[in-house]
């Protein structure tokens, strides 16, 4: 679906359709941050990867195709512990949840903190190999972490997460 204005142009007996397409690239950072806040309170584990230039198609294709709107209930239902989609990562591209239950590469960094689990290692791994940003909610502590360029930012509030995402994803506007 696209937003745009169309017009018909007559050209030597043929008709052409000329559409100006406007894409909605604004990331729904508020819903992502609020879902993380809710999942942190219930210690519901989650990992979300948000694409920038790299589209992560190879990782998305290995998961379950979704093409779903980003919303708090959608994110929470995917990561609900009895959901068949809760294991693995969600990949978000162009303000859509494009795939769930995705397997990510893990970091092989020998200096990786031993107290952090596989979600954190996978978040670091995908951000080391691509320009994506990753978000983790720990099921052990309920802590919110985000990762960019392989660097972990732990013990973040939902407000800090939303501000971080806005700084990155409003630059594209």
Coordinates of C-alpha atoms in Angstrom, one line a residue:
X1 CA 0.0 0.0 0.0
X2 CA 1.2 3.5 -0.7
X3 CA 0.2 7.0 -0.1
X4 CA 0.2 9.2 -3.1
X5 CA -1.6 11.2 -5.8
X6 CA -2.0 9.8 -9.2
X7 CA -2.8 11.3 -12.5
X8 CA -3.3 10.0 -16.0
X9 CA -1.1 11.4 -18.8
X10 CA -2.1 10.9 -22.4
X11 CA 0.9 10.3 -24.7
X12 CA 0.3 9.6 -28.4
X13 CA -2.8 7.6 -27.9
X14 CA -1.4 5.7 -24.9
X15 CA -2.3 6.3 -21.3
X16 CA 0.4 6.3 -18.6
X17 CA -0.2 6.4 -14.9
X18 CA 2.2 8.6 -13.0
X19 CA 2.1 8.2 -9.2
X20 CA 4.0 10.1 -6.7
X21 CA 4.8 7.6 -3.9
X22 CA 5.4 8.7 -0.3
X23 CA 6.6 6.0 2.1
X24 CA 6.0 6.2 5.8
X25 CA 9.5 5.6 7.1
X26 CA 8.9 6.9 10.6
X27 CA 9.6 4.2 13.1
X28 CA 7.0 3.6 15.8
X29 CA 9.5 4.1 18.6
X30 CA 6.8 4.7 21.2
X31 CA 5.2 1.4 20.8
X32 CA 8.5 -0.4 20.8
X33 CA 9.6 1.3 24.0
X34 CA 6.2 0.7 25.8
X35 CA 6.2 -2.9 24.8
X36 CA 9.7 -3.3 26.2
X37 CA 8.5 -1.6 29.4
X38 CA 5.6 -4.0 29.7
X39 CA 7.8 -7.1 29.0
X40 CA 10.5 -5.9 31.4
X41 CA 7.9 -5.8 34.2
X42 CA 6.8 -9.4 33.5
X43 CA 10.4 -10.5 32.7
X44 CA 9.3 -11.6 29.3
X45 CA 12.5 -12.2 27.2
X46 CA 12.6 -10.5 23.8
X47 CA 15.1 -9.6 21.0
X48 CA 14.2 -7.1 18.2
X49 CA 16.4 -6.1 15.4
X50 CA 15.7 -2.9 13.5
X51 CA 17.3 -2.5 10.0
X52 CA 18.9 0.6 8.7
X53 CA 20.6 0.2 5.2
X54 CA 21.3 -3.5 5.5
X55 CA 17.9 -5.2 4.9
X56 CA 18.8 -8.4 6.8
X57 CA 16.9 -10.5 4.2
X58 CA 19.0 -13.6 4.7
X59 CA 18.1 -13.6 8.4
X60 CA 14.4 -12.6 7.8
X61 CA 13.9 -15.4 5.3
X62 CA 14.9 -18.0 7.9
X63 CA 12.1 -16.9 10.2
X64 CA 8.3 -16.7 10.0
X65 CA 7.2 -14.0 7.6
X66 CA 4.9 -11.5 9.2
X67 CA 4.6 -8.1 7.5
X68 CA 2.7 -6.8 10.6
X69 CA 2.1 -3.3 11.9
X70 CA 4.2 -2.4 14.9
X71 CA 2.0 -2.2 18.0
X72 CA 2.3 -2.9 21.7
X73 CA -0.1 -5.9 21.6
X74 CA 1.6 -7.4 18.5
X75 CA 5.1 -7.2 20.0
X76 CA 3.9 -8.6 23.4
X77 CA 2.0 -11.4 21.8
X78 CA 5.0 -12.5 19.7
X79 CA 7.2 -12.8 22.7
X80 CA 4.6 -14.2 25.1
X81 CA 6.2 -17.4 26.5
X82 CA 3.6 -19.8 25.1
X83 CA 3.7 -18.2 21.6
X84 CA 5.2 -20.4 18.9
X85 CA 7.1 -17.3 17.7
X86 CA 8.7 -16.3 21.0
X87 CA 12.0 -18.0 20.4
X88 CA 14.4 -16.1 18.2
X89 CA 14.4 -12.5 17.0
X90 CA 11.9 -10.2 15.4
X91 CA 13.2 -8.2 12.4
X92 CA 11.7 -4.8 11.8
X93 CA 12.2 -3.0 8.5
X94 CA 10.3 0.1 7.1
X95 CA 8.2 0.4 10.3
X96 CA 6.9 -3.2 9.9
X97 CA 7.6 -6.4 11.7
X98 CA 8.7 -8.4 8.7
X99 CA 9.7 -11.6 10.3
X100 CA 9.7 -13.4 13.7
X101 CA 11.5 -16.4 15.1
X102 CA 14.7 -15.4 13.3
X103 CA 18.1 -17.0 14.0
X104 CA 20.9 -14.5 14.3
X105 CA 24.7 -14.8 14.3
X106 CA 26.3 -14.7 17.7
X107 CA 29.4 -12.7 18.7
X108 CA 32.6 -14.6 19.1
X109 CA 34.1 -11.8 21.2
X110 CA 36.3 -13.4 23.9
X111 CA 35.7 -10.4 26.1
X112 CA 31.9 -10.8 26.1
X113 CA 30.5 -10.5 29.6
X114 CA 29.8 -14.0 31.0
X115 CA 26.7 -13.0 33.0
X116 CA 24.8 -12.1 29.8
X117 CA 23.0 -14.8 27.8
X118 CA 22.5 -15.8 24.2
X119 CA 20.0 -13.0 23.4
X120 CA 22.7 -10.5 24.3
X121 CA 25.3 -12.4 22.4
X122 CA 23.1 -12.6 19.3
X123 CA 22.2 -8.9 19.5
X124 CA 25.9 -8.0 19.6
X125 CA 26.6 -10.5 16.8
X126 CA 24.1 -9.0 14.4
X127 CA 25.2 -5.5 15.1
X128 CA 28.8 -6.4 14.6
X129 CA 28.0 -7.8 11.1
X130 CA 25.4 -5.3 10.0
X131 CA 24.3 -1.7 10.6
X132 CA 21.2 -2.9 12.4
X133 CA 20.2 -1.9 16.0
X134 CA 19.1 -4.5 18.4
X135 CA 17.0 -4.4 21.6
X136 CA 16.9 -7.0 24.3
X137 CA 14.6 -7.5 27.2
X138 CA 16.1 -10.0 29.7
X139 CA 13.9 -12.7 31.0
X140 CA 16.2 -13.2 34.0
X141 CA 16.4 -9.5 35.2
X142 CA 13.7 -7.7 33.2
X143 CA 16.5 -5.3 32.1
X144 CA 16.3 -3.4 28.8
X145 CA 19.4 -3.3 26.7
X146 CA 20.1 -1.8 23.3
X147 CA 23.0 -2.6 21.0
X148 CA 24.6 -0.5 18.2
X149 CA 27.9 -1.4 16.4
X150 CA 28.5 -4.3 18.8
X151 CA 28.3 -2.0 21.9
X152 CA 25.9 -2.9 24.7
X153 CA 24.0 -0.2 26.5
X154 CA 22.5 -1.9 29.5
X155 CA 20.1 -1.0 32.3
X156 CA 18.1 1.4 30.1
X157 CA 14.7 2.9 30.8
X158 CA 12.0 2.8 28.3
X159 CA 12.4 6.6 27.9
X160 CA 16.1 6.2 27.2
X161 CA 15.3 3.5 24.6
X162 CA 12.8 5.7 22.8
X163 CA 15.2 8.6 22.8
X164 CA 18.0 6.4 21.4
X165 CA 15.7 5.1 18.6
X166 CA 14.4 8.5 17.8
X167 CA 18.0 9.8 17.4
X168 CA 18.8 7.1 14.9
X169 CA 15.6 6.7 13.0
X170 CA 14.5 10.3 12.7
X171 CA 17.7 11.2 10.9
X172 CA 16.3 9.3 7.8
X173 CA 13.4 11.7 7.5

